[in-house]
Structures are given as C-alpha cells and as structure tokens.
XYZ file of C-alpha atoms in Angstrom:
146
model
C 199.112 -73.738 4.380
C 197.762 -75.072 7.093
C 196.578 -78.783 7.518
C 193.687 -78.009 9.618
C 192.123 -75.967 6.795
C 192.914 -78.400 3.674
C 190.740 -81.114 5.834
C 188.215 -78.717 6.813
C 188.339 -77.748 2.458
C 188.356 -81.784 1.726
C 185.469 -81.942 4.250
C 183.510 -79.255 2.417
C 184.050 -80.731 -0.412
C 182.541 -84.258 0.529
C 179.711 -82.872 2.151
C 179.197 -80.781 -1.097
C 179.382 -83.840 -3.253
C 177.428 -86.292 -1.190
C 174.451 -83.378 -1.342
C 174.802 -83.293 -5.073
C 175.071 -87.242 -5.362
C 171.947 -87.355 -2.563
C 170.330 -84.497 -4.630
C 169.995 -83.021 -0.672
C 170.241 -79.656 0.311
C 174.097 -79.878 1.713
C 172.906 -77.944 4.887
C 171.480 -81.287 5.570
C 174.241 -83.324 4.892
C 176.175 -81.079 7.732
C 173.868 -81.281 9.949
C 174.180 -85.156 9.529
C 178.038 -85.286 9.300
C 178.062 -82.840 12.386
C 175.196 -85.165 13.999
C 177.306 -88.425 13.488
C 180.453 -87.251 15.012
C 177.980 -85.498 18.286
C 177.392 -89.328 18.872
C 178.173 -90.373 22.111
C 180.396 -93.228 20.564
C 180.885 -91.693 16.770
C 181.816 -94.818 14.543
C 185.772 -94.790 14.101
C 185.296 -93.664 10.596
C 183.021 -90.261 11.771
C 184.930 -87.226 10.203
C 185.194 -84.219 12.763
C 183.985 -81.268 11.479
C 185.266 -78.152 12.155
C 183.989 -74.457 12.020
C 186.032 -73.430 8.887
C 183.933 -76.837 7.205
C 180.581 -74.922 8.471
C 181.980 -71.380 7.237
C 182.546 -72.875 3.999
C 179.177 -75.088 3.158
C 177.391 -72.133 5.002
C 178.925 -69.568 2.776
C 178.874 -71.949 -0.490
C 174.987 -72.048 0.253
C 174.522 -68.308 0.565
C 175.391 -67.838 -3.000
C 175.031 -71.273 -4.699
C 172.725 -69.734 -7.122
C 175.444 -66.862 -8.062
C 178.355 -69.866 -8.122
C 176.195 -71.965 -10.183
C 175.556 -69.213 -12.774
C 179.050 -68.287 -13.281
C 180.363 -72.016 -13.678
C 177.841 -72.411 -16.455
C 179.080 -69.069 -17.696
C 182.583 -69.677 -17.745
C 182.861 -73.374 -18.465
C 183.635 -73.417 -21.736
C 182.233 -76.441 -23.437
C 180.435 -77.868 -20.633
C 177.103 -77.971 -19.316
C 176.847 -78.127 -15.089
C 174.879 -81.208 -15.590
C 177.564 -83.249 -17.535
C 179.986 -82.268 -15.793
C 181.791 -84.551 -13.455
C 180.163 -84.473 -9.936
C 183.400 -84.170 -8.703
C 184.566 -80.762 -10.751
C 181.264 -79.861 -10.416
C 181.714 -79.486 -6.438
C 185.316 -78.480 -6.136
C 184.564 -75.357 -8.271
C 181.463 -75.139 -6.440
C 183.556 -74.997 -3.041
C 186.467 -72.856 -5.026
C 184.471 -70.108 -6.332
C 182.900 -69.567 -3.248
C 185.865 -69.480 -1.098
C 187.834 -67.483 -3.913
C 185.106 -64.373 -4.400
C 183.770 -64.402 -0.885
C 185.939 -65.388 1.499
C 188.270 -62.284 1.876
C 190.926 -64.152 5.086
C 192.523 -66.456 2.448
C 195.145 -65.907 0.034
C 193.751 -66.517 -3.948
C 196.656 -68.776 -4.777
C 195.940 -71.247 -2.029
C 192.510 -71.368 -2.613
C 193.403 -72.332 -6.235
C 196.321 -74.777 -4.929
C 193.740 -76.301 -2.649
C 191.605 -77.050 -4.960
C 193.690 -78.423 -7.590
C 195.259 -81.114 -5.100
C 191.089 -82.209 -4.087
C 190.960 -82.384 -7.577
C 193.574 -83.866 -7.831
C 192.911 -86.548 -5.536
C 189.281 -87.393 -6.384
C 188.879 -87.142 -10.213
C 190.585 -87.683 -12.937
C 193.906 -86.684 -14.560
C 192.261 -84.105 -16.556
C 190.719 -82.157 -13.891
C 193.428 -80.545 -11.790
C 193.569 -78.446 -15.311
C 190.093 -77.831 -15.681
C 189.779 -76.608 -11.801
C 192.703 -74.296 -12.578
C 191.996 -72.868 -15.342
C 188.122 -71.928 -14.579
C 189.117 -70.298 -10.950
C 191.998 -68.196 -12.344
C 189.420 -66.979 -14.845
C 187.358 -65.945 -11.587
C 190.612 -64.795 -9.837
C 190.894 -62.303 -12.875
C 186.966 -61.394 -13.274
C 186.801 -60.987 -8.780
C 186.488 -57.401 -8.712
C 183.539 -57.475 -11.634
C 181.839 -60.576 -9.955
C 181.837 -58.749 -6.245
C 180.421 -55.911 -7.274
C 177.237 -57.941 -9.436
C-alpha cells in the first residue's frame, strides 16, 4: 500500500466532506484546494494535491448519483441524510473507487477506508464502512453492469 495513494484517498475524502459540509459541488472545492496550493507562496498548511486526488473526486462525481442511490439502498437502517457526514463521504469515496476504479485491489480499497474512518469518526464506524463496501464488493458484478 502505498503512502502516496492513502494521502491522495484522505485528500479525497476531505475535499468530499468539506463539499458536503459547504453544500458545494466538490469539483469546486478542488479547484480551490488545487488553487491554494498553485499560490505562489501556498500557506504552510496548503495540502498538495495530487492526480490520483483528481482521479478520485473526478470519478466520485461521474457517478455520485449511482453511489448515492446504492448507499441509501444498502444502508440498512439509515437514511443518507442522518447519517454522519463523515460515513456519509468515506462510502461516498469507497464505493466509487471499489466499482469503478478497476487498477486497485478490493481489499485495500476497503482497508483504506476503514483506517479514514477510522481516524475521523467514531468508534462505530470503521464497522459500518466495512460492512456496507463488502456488501458492494459482493453485489460489483450486478452494480457494473446497471
């Protein structure tokens, strides 16, 4: 697993969750994030970000309505909208990379996010994460082909 793409995952994430919290499109919260750290003299605190972070809010915007659908579906007992805004946007950013990116292994993608979830919300959530994407792991081949 390499480091580079568990920041550029943790990057996707934020900008995914500062859109949500902004209730912004997250395209515009990239272009802001990628803006800020284009600065001449980018604050100290100015996250790079990388072209695996674009790939991933890019991609997670392509089929937010599809990802958004199936969390609803799947989420047994929850509603997106009460949902923590943190699960919310690691699944968000999980789903995505687990259906449609094809160059990364399903069990890191589910490691991944697990340890943002892990690290951002609370102790009941690396569970929650975990169990909704191996339910998508399973249902991949039926979701592609939708």
């Amino acid at each position: 697993m390499s480091s580079a793409r568990t920041k550029a995952r943790t990057r996707a994430f934020q900008i995914l969750f500062e859109a949500d919290h902004r209730g912004v499109d997250p395209q515009q919260v990239l272009a802001d994030w990628v803006g800020r750290a284009r600065e001449p003299k980018p604050d100290e605190g100015t996250p790079q970000v990388g072209e695996y972070t674009m790939e991933l809010i890019e991609g997670y915007v392509r089929h937010a309505r599809r990802i958004d659908e199936l969390i609803s579906q799947y989420a047994v007992g929850w509603t997106l909208d009460r949902m923590p805004i943190v699960d919310r946007n690691v699944l968000r950013l999980g789903t995505y990379e687990l259906i449609w990116e094809d160059g990364v292994p399903d069990a890191v993608v589910l490691d991944e996010a697990v340890e943002i979830a892990k690290e951002f919300s609370t102790d009941d959530s690396p569970a929650f994460v975990n169990g909704l994407l191996a339910r998508f792991m399973e249902l991949k081949p039926t979701i592609r082909r939708d």
